[in-house]
Amino acid sequence: MKKIIAHVDHGKTTLLDQLLKQSGTFKKHEEKIDRIMDSNELEKERGITILSKHTSIIWKNYQINIIDTPGHADFGGEVERILSMVDSVLLVVDAYEGPMPQTRYVTKKSFLYKIKPILVINKMDRNPIRTDWVINKVFDLFVNLSASDEQLDFPIIYTSALLGTSGEDPNNMQKNMIPLLNAIIKFTPEPKKSKNNFFQMQISQLDFNNYFGMIGIGKIQQGKLKKNQVVSVLRDKKKIYTGKINSILKFYGLEQKKTETASAGDIIAITGLNNISISDTICDPEFLCSLPKLKIDKPTVNMFFCVNQSPFCGKEGKNITSRQILERLKKETVRNISLKVKETKNSNVFSVSGRGELHLSILLEQLRRENFELEVSKPKVILKKKDNVLTEPFEIAILDIKKNHQGQIIKKIGELRGEIKELTNQENDRIQIECILSSRSLIGFRSEFMNITSGSGTFFSSISHYGPIQKKQFGQRKNGVLISKNTGIAVSFSINNLQNRGKMFISHGEKVYEGQIIGIHNRSNDLTVNCLTGKKLTNMRASGTDEAIHLVKPIKITLEYALNFVNDDELIEITPNSIRFRKLYLKESDRKKAKKEKKIYYYN
């Protein structure tokens, strides 16, 4: 079993595309598309891998099982749950950028299982490249992660996934992937086979379809499995029940094919067992021995998901009740093991915890597309107590920016109590800043970073460690907001007059309600305004002409922007067609009363 790990946008999925194409997986008449494994709609739109996916290729009479894993730390649970199935990893690194924060994260996890890596230096078609520097950086990373001597003696293959070339020598590349395929066969150990003939496997992934029902996916650790065989399901070392395997599916290229038997080392999908969870052990009833439970890191960010209680509730979505929302969230936790859902004292509010803002925003986007309506609070970092000391998560961040933005960014890092570890000059008048920042300070910083760098900077981070909590208050927006005074339809005349007060979220003809946030105020205080009043009309003609109304294009609200924007006393209203901001208390009198009583959360 081979796993491909890498940082975001270093070419994992493109590399797997080439392996599938050049190994003869596709027949001549089949259409060859890019990013074959990113079959999820959101993956195609965003250009990132969200879910781990299995495939297999046949090369020189060897069956090579491969898993394409996400590169973003927010989807680390997808990496962690399949590590027990892996015999080796392909560590894909950009030929210029080298190892990045997420590279460190996924490599650290694979080293815990004593897996030996094969280093793949990708994007050799780039200009410039610095392969020697990249190799030294990878070696330093392995040393910092306490790699063994065997892991430090890693083979190196140079590739260009885009061009479909590879080689052991960067100056002598072949126009195919044969050197990489040969390296996989040479350096990947054979699956460990136990002398014990009793069947045993662990569930590492769940799927579902209307024909088969629940599908459990995992690697057979020992023994053989036959169709219609009776097996026992173990959870936390306790027997849950005994059931029968209805069918066995093996992965061949992009397809799943039925088979009568499977043996140790095979990755299979089984049906017939409905009450199963990730990490369950499936074994022979005569051999009730559970495998070690999969180690999954705990969530770092928490949000509250609430039933939509705005005046526009139910106008755009179909699934709006607390029962429908809770059922959908619980269904998500079955597959998404790094997500945690808890009910609160308020039956209309649920506490949802995940690995980061991106992890939760992907979930919210999926709910939108399934016709759900809901409101969510500002993301909050989860704090921990260690030795009676309150600690918070810190992240290692790498910022790649133009030199003319250096002063502003370094000043901002100082304001956020960040610690700069390294500052490196890059090509094309750019610099790279490596720093340590608390996760609290990063909420809201990403959007500000893009504004400072005018969209030219890149920002990557992953969890580094938990440390004593910083006393400074982070995450609250400096600017106030413009709040609608009444419910109705916004008109261009009023919006034009309000543009001097700040930037708008709405345009002419949009429906707004009392308490909805319609713009960002230029000053630090909130301002309640009227955006519904049109121009007063009379029967008197003016001697001159009326001034033309020029409306500035409103700010486009995305889920990521929304999660970074809101303050503690605000909510994000999410529907299939709209994303709106609103105050927790819609009436101005209620807001003044809550401020006086210092009351914020109605869901506590």
Coordinates of N, CA and C in Angstrom, one line a residue, residues 10 91-96 118-124 129-132 134-135 138 156-160 173:
H10 N 1.1 21.0 -4.4 CA 2.4 20.5 -4.8 C 2.4 19.4 -5.8
L91 N 6.4 11.2 -0.6 CA 6.4 12.6 -0.1 C 6.7 13.5 -1.3
V92 N 5.6 14.2 -1.8 CA 5.7 15.0 -3.0 C 6.1 16.5 -2.5
V93 N 7.2 17.0 -3.0 CA 7.6 18.4 -2.6 C 7.9 19.2 -3.9
D94 N 7.5 20.4 -3.8 CA 7.7 21.4 -4.9 C 9.2 21.6 -5.1
A95 N 9.7 21.6 -6.4 CA 11.1 21.7 -6.7 C 11.7 23.1 -6.3
Y96 N 10.8 24.1 -6.0 CA 11.3 25.4 -5.6 C 10.9 25.7 -4.2
I118 N 9.5 7.8 0.3 CA 10.2 8.0 -1.0 C 10.0 9.5 -1.3
L119 N 11.1 10.2 -1.4 CA 10.9 11.7 -1.7 C 10.8 11.9 -3.2
V120 N 9.7 12.5 -3.6 CA 9.4 12.9 -5.0 C 9.5 14.4 -5.1
I121 N 10.5 14.9 -5.8 CA 10.6 16.3 -6.1 C 9.9 16.6 -7.4
N122 N 8.8 17.3 -7.2 CA 7.9 17.5 -8.4 C 8.0 18.9 -8.9
K123 N 7.4 19.1 -10.1 CA 7.4 20.4 -10.8 C 8.8 20.8 -11.2
M124 N 9.5 19.8 -11.8 CA 10.8 20.1 -12.4 C 10.8 20.9 -13.6
I129 N 14.2 26.4 -10.3 CA 14.2 25.3 -9.3 C 15.4 25.3 -8.5
R130 N 15.4 24.7 -7.3 CA 16.5 24.6 -6.4 C 16.5 23.3 -5.7
T131 N 16.8 22.2 -6.4 CA 16.7 20.9 -5.9 C 17.6 20.6 -4.7
D132 N 18.8 21.0 -4.7 CA 19.7 20.8 -3.6 C 19.2 21.4 -2.3
V134 N 16.1 22.1 -1.6 CA 14.9 21.4 -1.2 C 15.3 20.1 -0.5
I135 N 16.3 19.3 -1.0 CA 16.7 18.1 -0.4 C 17.2 18.3 1.0
V138 N 14.4 19.1 3.3 CA 13.6 17.9 3.7 C 14.4 17.1 4.7
I156 N 15.3 9.3 -3.8 CA 14.8 10.5 -4.4 C 14.5 10.3 -5.9
I157 N 13.3 10.7 -6.3 CA 12.9 10.6 -7.7 C 12.4 12.0 -8.1
Y158 N 12.9 12.5 -9.3 CA 12.5 13.8 -9.8 C 11.4 13.6 -10.8
T159 N 10.4 14.5 -10.7 CA 9.2 14.3 -11.7 C 8.7 15.7 -12.1
S160 N 8.0 15.6 -13.2 CA 7.1 16.7 -13.6 C 5.8 16.1 -13.9
M173 N 16.0 13.1 -17.4 CA 14.6 12.7 -17.2 C 14.0 11.9 -18.3

